[in-house]
Coordinates of C-alpha atoms in Angstrom, one line a residue:
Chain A
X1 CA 72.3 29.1 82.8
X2 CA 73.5 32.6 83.3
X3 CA 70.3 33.2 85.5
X4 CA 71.8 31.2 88.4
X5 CA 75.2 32.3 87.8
X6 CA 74.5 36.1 87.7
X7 CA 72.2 35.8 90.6
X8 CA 74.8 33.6 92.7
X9 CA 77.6 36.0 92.1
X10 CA 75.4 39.1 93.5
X11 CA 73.8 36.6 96.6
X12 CA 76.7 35.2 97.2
X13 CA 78.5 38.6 97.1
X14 CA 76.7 40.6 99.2
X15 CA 76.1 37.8 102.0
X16 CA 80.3 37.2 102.4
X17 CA 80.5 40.9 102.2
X18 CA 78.4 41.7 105.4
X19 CA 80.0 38.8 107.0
X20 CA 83.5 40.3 106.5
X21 CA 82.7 43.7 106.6
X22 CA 83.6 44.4 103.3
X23 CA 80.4 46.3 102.1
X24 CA 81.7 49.6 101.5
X25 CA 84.0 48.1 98.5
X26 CA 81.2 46.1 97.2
X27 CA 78.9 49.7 97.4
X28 CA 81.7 51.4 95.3
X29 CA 82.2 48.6 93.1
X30 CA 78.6 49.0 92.2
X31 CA 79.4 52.5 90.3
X32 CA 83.0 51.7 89.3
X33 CA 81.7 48.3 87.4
X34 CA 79.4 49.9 85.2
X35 CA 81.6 52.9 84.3
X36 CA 84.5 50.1 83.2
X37 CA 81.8 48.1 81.2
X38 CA 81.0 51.2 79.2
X39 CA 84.9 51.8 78.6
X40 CA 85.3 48.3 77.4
X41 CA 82.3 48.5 75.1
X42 CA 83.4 51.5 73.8
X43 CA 87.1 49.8 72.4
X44 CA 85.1 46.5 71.6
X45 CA 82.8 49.0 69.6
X46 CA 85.5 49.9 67.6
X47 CA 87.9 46.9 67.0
X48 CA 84.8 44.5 66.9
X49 CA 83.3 46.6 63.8
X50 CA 86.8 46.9 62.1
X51 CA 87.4 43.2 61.8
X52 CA 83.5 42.8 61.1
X53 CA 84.0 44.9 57.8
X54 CA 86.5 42.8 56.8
X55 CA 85.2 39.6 57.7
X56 CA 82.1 41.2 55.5
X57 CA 84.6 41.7 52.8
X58 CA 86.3 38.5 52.5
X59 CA 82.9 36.7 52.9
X60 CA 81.4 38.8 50.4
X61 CA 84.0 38.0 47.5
X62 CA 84.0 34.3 48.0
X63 CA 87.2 34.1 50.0
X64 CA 85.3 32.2 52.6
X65 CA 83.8 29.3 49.9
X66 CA 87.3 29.2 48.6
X67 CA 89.0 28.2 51.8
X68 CA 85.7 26.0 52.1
X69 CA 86.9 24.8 48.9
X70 CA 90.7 24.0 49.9
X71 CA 89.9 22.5 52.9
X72 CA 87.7 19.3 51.6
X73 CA 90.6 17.1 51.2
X74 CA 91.2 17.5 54.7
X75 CA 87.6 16.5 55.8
X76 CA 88.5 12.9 53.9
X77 CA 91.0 12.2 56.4
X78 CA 88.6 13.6 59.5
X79 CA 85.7 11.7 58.6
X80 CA 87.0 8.8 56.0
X81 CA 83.7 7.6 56.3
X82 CA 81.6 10.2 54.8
X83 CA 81.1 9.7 51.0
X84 CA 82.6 11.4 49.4
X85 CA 80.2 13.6 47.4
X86 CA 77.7 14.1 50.0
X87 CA 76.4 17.4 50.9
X88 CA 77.8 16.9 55.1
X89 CA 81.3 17.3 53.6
X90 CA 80.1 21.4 52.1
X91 CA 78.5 22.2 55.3
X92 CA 81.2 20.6 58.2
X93 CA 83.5 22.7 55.3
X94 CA 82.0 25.9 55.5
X95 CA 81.3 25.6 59.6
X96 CA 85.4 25.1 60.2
X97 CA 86.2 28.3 58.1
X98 CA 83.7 30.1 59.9
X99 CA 84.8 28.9 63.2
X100 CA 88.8 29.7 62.0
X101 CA 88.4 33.2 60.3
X102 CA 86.3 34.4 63.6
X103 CA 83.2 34.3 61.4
X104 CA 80.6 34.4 64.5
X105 CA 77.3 35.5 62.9
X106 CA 78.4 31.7 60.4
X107 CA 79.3 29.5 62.7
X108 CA 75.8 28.3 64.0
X109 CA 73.8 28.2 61.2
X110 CA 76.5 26.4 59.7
X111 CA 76.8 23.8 62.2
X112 CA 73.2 23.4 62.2
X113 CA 72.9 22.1 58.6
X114 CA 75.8 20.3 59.4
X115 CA 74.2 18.3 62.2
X116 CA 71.1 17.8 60.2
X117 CA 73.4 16.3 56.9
X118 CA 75.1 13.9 59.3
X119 CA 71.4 12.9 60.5
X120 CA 70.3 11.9 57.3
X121 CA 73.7 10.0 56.8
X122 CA 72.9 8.5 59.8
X123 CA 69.3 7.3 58.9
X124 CA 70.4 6.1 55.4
X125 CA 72.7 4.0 56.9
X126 CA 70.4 2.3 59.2
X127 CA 68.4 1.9 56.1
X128 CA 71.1 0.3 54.4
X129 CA 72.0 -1.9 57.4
X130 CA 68.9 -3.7 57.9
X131 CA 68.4 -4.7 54.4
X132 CA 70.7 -7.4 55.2
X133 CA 69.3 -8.5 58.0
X134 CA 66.1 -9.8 56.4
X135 CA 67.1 -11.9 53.9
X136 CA 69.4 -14.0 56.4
X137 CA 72.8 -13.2 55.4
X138 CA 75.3 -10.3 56.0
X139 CA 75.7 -11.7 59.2
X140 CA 78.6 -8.7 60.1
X141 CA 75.4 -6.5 60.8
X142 CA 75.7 -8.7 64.6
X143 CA 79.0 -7.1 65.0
X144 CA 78.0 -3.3 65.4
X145 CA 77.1 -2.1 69.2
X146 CA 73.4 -2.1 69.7
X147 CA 73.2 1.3 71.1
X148 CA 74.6 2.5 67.3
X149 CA 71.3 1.5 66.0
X150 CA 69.2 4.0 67.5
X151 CA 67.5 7.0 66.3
X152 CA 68.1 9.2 68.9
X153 CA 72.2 8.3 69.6
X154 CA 74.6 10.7 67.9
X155 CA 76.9 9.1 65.4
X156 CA 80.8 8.7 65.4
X157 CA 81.0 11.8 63.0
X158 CA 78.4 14.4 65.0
X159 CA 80.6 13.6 67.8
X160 CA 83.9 14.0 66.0
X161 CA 82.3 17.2 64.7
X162 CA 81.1 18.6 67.9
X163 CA 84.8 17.9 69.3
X164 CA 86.4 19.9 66.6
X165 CA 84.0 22.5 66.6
X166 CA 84.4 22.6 70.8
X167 CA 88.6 22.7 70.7
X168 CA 88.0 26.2 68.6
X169 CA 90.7 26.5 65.7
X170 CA 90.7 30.6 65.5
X171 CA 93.5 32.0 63.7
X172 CA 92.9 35.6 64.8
X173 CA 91.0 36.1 68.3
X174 CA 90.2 39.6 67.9
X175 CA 87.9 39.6 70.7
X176 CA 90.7 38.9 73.1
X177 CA 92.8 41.3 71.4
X178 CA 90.5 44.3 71.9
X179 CA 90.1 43.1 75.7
X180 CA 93.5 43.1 76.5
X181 CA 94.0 46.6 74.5
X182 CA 91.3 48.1 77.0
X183 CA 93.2 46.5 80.0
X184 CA 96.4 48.3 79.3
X185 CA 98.5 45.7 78.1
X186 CA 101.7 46.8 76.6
X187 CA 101.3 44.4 73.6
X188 CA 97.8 43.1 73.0
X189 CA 98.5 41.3 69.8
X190 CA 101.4 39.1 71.4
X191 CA 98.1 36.8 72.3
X192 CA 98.0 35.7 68.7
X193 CA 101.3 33.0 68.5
X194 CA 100.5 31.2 71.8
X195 CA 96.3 31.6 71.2
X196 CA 97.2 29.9 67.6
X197 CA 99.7 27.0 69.3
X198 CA 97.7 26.4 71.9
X199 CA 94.7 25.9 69.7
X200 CA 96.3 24.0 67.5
X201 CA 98.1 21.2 69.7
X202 CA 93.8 21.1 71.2
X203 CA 93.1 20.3 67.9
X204 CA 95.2 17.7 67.2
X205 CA 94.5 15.9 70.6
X206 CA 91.0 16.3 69.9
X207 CA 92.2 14.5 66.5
X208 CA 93.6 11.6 68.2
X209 CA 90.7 11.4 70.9
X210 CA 88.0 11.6 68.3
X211 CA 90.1 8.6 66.1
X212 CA 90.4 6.7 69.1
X213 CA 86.6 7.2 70.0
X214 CA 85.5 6.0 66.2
X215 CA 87.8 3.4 65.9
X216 CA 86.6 0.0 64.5
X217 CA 84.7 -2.1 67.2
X218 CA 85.3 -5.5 67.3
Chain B
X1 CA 109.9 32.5 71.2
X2 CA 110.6 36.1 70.8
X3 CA 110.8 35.8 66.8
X4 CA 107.4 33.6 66.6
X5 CA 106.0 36.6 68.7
X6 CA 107.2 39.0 66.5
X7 CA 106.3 37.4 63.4
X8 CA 102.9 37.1 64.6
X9 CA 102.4 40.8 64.8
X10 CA 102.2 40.4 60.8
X11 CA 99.6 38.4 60.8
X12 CA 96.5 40.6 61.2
X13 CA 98.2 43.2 58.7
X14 CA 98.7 40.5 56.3
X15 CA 95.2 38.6 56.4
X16 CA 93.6 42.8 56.0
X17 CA 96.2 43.3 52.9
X18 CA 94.9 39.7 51.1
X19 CA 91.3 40.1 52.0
X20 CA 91.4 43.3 50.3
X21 CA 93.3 42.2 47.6
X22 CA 91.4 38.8 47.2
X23 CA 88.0 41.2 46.7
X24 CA 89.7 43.9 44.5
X25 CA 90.2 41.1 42.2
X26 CA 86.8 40.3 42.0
X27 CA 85.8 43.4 41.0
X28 CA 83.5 44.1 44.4
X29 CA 82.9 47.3 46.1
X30 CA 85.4 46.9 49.2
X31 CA 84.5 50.2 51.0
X32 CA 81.0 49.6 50.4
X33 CA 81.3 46.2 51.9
X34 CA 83.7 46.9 54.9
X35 CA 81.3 50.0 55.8
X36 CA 78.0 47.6 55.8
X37 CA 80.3 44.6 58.1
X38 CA 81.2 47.3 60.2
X39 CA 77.6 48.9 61.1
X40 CA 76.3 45.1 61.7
X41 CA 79.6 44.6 63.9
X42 CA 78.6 47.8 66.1
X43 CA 74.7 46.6 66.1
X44 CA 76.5 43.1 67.9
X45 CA 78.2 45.3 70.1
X46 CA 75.5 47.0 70.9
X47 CA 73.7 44.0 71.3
X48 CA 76.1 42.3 74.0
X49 CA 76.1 45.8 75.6
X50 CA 73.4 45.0 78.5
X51 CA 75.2 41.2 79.3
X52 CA 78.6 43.4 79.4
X53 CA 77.0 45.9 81.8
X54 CA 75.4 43.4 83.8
X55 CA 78.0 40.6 84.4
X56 CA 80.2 43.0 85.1
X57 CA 78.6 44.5 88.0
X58 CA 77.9 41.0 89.2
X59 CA 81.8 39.8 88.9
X60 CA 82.4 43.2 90.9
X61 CA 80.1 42.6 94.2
X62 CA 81.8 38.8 94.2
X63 CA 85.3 40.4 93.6
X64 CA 84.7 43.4 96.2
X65 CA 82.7 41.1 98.7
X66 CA 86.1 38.9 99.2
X67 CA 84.8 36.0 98.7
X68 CA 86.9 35.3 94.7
X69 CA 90.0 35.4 96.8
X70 CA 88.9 34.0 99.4
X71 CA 87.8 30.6 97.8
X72 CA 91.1 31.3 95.6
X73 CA 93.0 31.6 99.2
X74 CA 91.5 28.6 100.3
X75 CA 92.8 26.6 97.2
X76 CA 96.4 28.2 97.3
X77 CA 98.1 25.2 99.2
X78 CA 97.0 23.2 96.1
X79 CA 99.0 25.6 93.7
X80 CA 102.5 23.5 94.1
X81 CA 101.4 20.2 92.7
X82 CA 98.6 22.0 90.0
X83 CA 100.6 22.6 86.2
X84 CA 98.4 26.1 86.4
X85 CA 97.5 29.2 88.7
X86 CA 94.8 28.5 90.8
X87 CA 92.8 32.1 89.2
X88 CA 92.7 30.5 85.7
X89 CA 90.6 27.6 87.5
X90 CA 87.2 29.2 88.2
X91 CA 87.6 30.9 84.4
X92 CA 87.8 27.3 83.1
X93 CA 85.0 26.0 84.7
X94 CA 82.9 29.1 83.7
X95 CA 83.8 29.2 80.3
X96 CA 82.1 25.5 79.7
X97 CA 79.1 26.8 80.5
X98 CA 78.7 30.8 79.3
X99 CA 81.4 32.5 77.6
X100 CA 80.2 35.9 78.8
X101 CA 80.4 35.6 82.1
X102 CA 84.1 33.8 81.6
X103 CA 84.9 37.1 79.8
X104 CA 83.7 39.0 82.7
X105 CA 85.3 36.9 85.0
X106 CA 88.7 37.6 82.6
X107 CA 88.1 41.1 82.8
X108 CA 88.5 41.0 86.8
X109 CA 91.9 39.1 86.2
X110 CA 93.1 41.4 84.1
X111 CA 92.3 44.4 86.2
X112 CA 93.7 42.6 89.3
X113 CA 96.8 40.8 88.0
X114 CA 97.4 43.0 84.4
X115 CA 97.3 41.6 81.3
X116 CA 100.3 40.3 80.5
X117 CA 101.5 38.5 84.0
X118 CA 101.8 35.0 84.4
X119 CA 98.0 34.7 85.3
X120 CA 96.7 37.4 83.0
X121 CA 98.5 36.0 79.9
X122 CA 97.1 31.6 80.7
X123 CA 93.8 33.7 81.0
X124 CA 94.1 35.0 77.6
X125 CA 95.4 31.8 76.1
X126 CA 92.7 29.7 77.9
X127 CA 90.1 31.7 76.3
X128 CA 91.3 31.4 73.0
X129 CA 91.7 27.7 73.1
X130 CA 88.2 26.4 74.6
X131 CA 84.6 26.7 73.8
X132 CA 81.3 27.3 75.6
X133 CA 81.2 23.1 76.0
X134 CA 77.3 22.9 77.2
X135 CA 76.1 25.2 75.1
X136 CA 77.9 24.4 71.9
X137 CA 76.5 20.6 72.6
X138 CA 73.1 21.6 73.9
X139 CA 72.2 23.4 71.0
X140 CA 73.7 21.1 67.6
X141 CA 72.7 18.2 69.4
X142 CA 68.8 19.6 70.4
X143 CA 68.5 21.0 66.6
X144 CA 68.8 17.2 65.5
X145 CA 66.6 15.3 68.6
X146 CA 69.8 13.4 69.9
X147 CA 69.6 12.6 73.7
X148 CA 72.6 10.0 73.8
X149 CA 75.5 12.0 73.5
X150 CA 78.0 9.2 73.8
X151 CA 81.4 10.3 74.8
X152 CA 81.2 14.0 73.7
X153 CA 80.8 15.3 76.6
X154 CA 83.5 13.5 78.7
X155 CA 85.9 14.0 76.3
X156 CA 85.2 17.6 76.2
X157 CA 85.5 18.1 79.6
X158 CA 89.0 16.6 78.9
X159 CA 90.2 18.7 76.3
X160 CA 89.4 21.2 78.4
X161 CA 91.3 20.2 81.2
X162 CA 94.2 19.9 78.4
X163 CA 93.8 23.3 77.3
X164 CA 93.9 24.5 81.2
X165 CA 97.5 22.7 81.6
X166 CA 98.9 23.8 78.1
X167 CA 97.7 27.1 78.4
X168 CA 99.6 27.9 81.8
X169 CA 102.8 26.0 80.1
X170 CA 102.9 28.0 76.7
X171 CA 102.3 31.4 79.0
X172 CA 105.6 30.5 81.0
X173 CA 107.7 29.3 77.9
X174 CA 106.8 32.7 76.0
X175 CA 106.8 35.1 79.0
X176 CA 110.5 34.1 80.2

């Protein structure tokens, strides 16, 4: 993806730039772009490796599988229909604390065996389903949509998960903050209150979406 | 507004004081453990380095060249019946699809508008409340062979759109 993009920017670029005469800025740009990359990276450098030590820290001393921990009542009311003890509930778990404390290098893998959980949830149920089916009652098998019996469809929950995991709940953005301390802004923490409402009211209308999306079919 | 701002400048003091508490606790080695987080943090940096070097000079020919304002220029009689500016529109868009050439794109706004304007502070809200949409899906739904994504991707684009309009509201209610 960021072939084409990178490559339309600099086509695209220089070609409106000899049309309108504006060259000379895009020649200085040229030197002026990579000397403020280098003063960006050098503030990321440092903020991005403070809050990565810490992150280390509370990782490391099992603050991260005690939120984990905390939060699993929640997961009953975001995906009622995963039993209860099943292994999807640790990993969906773990990947939302990882996405919320800013965990990056977590967040994947996470989601990953998350995905893979909510597969075999998936399969099991299909498993289940048919067993009706062949010994002529359980007729309410009829009722589900045909395209939910298919191996290669995603299930309510992967896409109530992907939802979540796409509106981003982040308590702390450091990132942004260390982007807007290099870009001289008077106050670069004052992001945090409006980043944290502004993520949250996504949230909850992903929420609503995702319970409207999963609702019963009749 | 001004005392949820200023409350939230505790926040980052006061997740560093419990971490560290929360650990000494345990009984680990903090120091030892911030100063091995720390050295894999600047490896990441270091990492991202050539992307940051690279978009970068590619945002700054299309900047220079004209052609950003231009296309923003051309969209500018649209800006009385859109809920946002029309600069945080191309940074949306971007951002569905790679979230370091949003950032790059974010740098430009912030060099060109400051940081804490009307545009500049949407822009930094935006990008706090949305995810790389494509790439997030592509991946978790490639790792498990899916190819019918159902409504995830619609409703993504939505919530995106969501977080556009909300993000330019909260800016104005906290910058006035």
């Amino acid at each position: 993806m960021l072939n084409y993009i990178w490559s339309f920017l600099i086509i695209a670029g220089i070609m409106f730039a000899s049309f309108t005469g504006n060259i000379e800025n895009v020649s200085n740009s040229i030197i002026s772009s990579a000397k403020d990359a280098i003063d960006l990276l050098i503030v990321m450098a440092g903020v991005v490796s403070m809050w990565n030590g810490f992150l280390t820290i509370a990782d490391d001393s099992g603050l991260v599988k005690y939120l984990s921990y905390k939060m699993k009542p929640l997961l009953r009311f975001l995906f009622p229909n995963i039993p209860k003890d099943h292994v999807a509930n640790d990993y969906i778990c773990a990947n939302f604390i990882a996405n919320i404390l800013g965990l990056g290098w977590a967040c994947t893998p996470t989601g990953l065996q998350a995905m893979k959980a909510l597969q075999e949830l998936e399969r099991q149920r299909r498993v289940n389903n048919r067993r009706p089916h062949s010994d002529f009652h359980g007729c309410h098998l009829n009722t589900l949509p045909a395209d939910i019996d298919n191996e290669y469809t995603a299930s309510d929950e992967m896409c109530t998960f992907l939802i979540l995991n796409i509106s981003s709940l982040q308590i702390i953005p450091m990132n942004m903050i260390a982007y807007r301390a290099q870009y001289g802004s008077p106050s670069p923490m004052a992001v945090i209150a409006p980043g944290l409402i502004s993520t949250l009211l996504t949230t909850c209308i992903a929420i609503v979406i995702c319970r409207i999306m999963c609702r019963p079919k009749t | 507004m001004k005392l949820i701002s200023y409350l939230s400048l505790f926040l980052v003091p006061l997740v560093i004081f419990y971490i560290v508490v929360f650990a000494l606790l345990q009984k680990k080695p903090v120091f030892e453990l911030f100063l091995k987080g720390a050295k894999q943090g600047l490896i990441t940096v270091a990492e991202i380095a050539p992307t940051i070097i690279g978009l970068l000079f590619a945002v700054g020919i299309f900047r220079n060249s004209g052609a950003l304002s231009f296309i923003c220029n051309l969209l500018k009689p649209l800006e009385a019946f859109l809920p946002f500016p029309i600069p945080i529109l191309p940074l949306a868009i971007l951002k569905m699809f790679s979230a370091s050439g949003a950032n790059a794109l974010l740098f430009d706004i912030f060099k060109n508008n400051g940081t804490d304007s009307y545009v500049g502070f949407s822009a930094s809200i935006l990008l706090c409340c949305t995810e790389t949409l494509f790439y997030t899906i592509s991946i978790y739904f490639m790792s498990v062979q899916i190819k019918k994504t159902r409504w995830v991707i619609p409703v993504g684009i939505l919530l995106s759109l969501v977080s556009l309009i909300l993000s330019a509201w909260i800016a104005r209610v906290f910058i006035s």
